[in-house]
Tab-separated table of C-alpha atoms in Angstrom:
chain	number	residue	atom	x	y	z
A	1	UNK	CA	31.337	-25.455	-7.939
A	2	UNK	CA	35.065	-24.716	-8.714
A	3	UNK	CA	37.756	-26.929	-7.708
A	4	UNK	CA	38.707	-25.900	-4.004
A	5	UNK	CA	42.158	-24.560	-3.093
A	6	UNK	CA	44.726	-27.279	-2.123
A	7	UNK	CA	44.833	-26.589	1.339
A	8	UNK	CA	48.447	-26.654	3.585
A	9	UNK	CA	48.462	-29.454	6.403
A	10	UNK	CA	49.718	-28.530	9.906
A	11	UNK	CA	50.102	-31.749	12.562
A	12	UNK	CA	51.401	-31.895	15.890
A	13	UNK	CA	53.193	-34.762	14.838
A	14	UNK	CA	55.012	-33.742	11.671
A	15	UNK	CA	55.358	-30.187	10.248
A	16	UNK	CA	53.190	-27.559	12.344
A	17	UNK	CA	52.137	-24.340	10.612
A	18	UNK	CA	50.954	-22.888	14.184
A	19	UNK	CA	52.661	-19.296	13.647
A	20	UNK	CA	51.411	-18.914	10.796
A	21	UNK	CA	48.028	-19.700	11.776
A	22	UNK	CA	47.618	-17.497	14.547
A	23	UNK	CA	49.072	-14.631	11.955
A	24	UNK	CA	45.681	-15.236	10.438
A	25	UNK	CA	43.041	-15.497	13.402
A	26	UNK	CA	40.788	-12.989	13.743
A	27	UNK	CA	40.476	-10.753	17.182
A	28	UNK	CA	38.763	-11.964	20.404
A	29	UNK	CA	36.639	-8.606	19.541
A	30	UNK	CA	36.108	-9.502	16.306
A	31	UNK	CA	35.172	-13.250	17.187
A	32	UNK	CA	32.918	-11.815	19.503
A	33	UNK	CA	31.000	-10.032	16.431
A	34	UNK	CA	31.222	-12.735	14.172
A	35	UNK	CA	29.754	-15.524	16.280
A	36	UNK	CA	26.684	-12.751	17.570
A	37	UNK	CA	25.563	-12.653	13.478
A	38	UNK	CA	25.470	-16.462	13.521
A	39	UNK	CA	23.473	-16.121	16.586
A	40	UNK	CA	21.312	-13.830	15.044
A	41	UNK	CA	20.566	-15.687	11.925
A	42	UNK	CA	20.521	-18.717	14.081
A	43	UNK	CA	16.595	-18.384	14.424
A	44	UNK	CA	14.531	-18.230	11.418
A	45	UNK	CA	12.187	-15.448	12.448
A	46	UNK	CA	14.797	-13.129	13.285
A	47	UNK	CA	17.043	-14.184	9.752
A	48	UNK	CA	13.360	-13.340	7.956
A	49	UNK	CA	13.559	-9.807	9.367
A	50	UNK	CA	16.796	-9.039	8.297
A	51	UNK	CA	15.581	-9.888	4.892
A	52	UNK	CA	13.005	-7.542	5.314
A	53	UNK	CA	15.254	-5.191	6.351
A	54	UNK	CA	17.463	-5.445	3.657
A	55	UNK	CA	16.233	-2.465	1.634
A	56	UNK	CA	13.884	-1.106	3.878
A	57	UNK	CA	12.941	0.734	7.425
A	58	UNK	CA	10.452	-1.106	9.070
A	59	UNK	CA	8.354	-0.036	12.371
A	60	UNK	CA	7.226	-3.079	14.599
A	61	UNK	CA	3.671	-2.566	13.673
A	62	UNK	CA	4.641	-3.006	10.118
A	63	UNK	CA	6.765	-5.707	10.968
A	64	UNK	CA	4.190	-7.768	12.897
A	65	UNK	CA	1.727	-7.074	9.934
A	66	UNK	CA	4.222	-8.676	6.973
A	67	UNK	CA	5.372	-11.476	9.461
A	68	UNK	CA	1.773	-12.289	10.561
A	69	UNK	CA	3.145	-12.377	14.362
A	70	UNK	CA	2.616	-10.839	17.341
A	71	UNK	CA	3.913	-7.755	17.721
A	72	UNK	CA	5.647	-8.065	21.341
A	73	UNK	CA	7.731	-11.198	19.210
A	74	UNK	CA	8.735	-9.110	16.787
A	75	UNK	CA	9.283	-6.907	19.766
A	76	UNK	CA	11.714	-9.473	21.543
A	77	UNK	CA	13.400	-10.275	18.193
A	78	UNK	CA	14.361	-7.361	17.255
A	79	UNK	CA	15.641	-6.435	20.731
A	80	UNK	CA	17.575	-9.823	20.476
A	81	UNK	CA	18.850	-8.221	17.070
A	82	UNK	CA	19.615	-5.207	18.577
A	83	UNK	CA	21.850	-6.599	21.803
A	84	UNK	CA	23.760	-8.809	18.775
A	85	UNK	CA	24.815	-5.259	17.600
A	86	UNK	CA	22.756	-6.536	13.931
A	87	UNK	CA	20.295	-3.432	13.615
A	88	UNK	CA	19.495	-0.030	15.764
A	89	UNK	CA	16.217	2.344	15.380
A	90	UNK	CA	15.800	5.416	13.896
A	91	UNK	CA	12.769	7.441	16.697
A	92	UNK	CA	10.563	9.495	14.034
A	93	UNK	CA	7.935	10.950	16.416
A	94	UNK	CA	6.000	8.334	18.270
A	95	UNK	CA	7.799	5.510	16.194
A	96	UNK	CA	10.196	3.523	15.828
A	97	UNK	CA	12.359	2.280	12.424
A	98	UNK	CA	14.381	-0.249	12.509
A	99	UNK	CA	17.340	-0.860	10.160
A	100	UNK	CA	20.680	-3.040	9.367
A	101	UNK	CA	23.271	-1.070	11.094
A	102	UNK	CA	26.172	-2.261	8.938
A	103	UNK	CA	26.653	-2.926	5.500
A	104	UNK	CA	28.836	-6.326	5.531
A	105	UNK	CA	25.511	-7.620	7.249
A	106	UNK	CA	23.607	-7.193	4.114
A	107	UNK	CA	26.290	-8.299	1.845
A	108	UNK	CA	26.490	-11.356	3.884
A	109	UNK	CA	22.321	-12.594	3.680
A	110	UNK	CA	22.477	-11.324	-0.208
A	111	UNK	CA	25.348	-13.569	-0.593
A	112	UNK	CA	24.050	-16.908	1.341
A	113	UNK	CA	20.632	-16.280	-0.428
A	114	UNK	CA	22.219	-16.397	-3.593
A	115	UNK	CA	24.086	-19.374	-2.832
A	116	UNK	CA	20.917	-21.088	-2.011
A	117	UNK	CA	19.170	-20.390	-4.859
């Protein structure tokens, strides 16, 4: 691990920083987004899938065959995933194929698995 920044303290009873601060906070919008992938990766079943998903299109059938669940979980989850904004379906005929919709998403579970390994 490399040595961490030295970070700048702001108090409420000596120098404040405040301003500056708020400069640097993200959107209401944007928290909005940000919190709903911690939501989504909050459960493990759901952070599994987007593994899955990583490099891949995957129908629920499939899904529910590699997680060993039901399929009306994977079902909910992925509905879950998709109200979070975190992945949207491609209809091919009678199916559906599910997918990450953005590509931070991905950088951001390569990134945490690597740190974890």
């Amino acid at each position: 691990m490399s040595n961490p920044k030295k970070l700048t303290r702001s108090c409420c009873e000596g120098i404040s920083h405040i301003p500056k601060i708020r400069e640097v906070l993200p959107s209401e919008k944007n928290l909005v987004e940000i919190s709903n992938v911690f939501k989504a990766l909050s459960d493990p079943t759901r952070a599994k899938m987007l593994y899955a998903l990583l490099d891949y299109e995957i129908c629920v059938g499939e899904m529910a065959n590699l997680l060993e669940i039901p399929q009306s979980h994977v079902s909910h989850q992925l509905r879950i995933l998709k109200k979070y904004g975190i992945v949207d379906f491609e209809k091919d005929k009678k199916m559906s194929f599910y997918y990450i919709k953005d590509e931070y998403i991905k950088d951001l579970l390569k990134l945490i698995l690597e740190e974890k390994e």
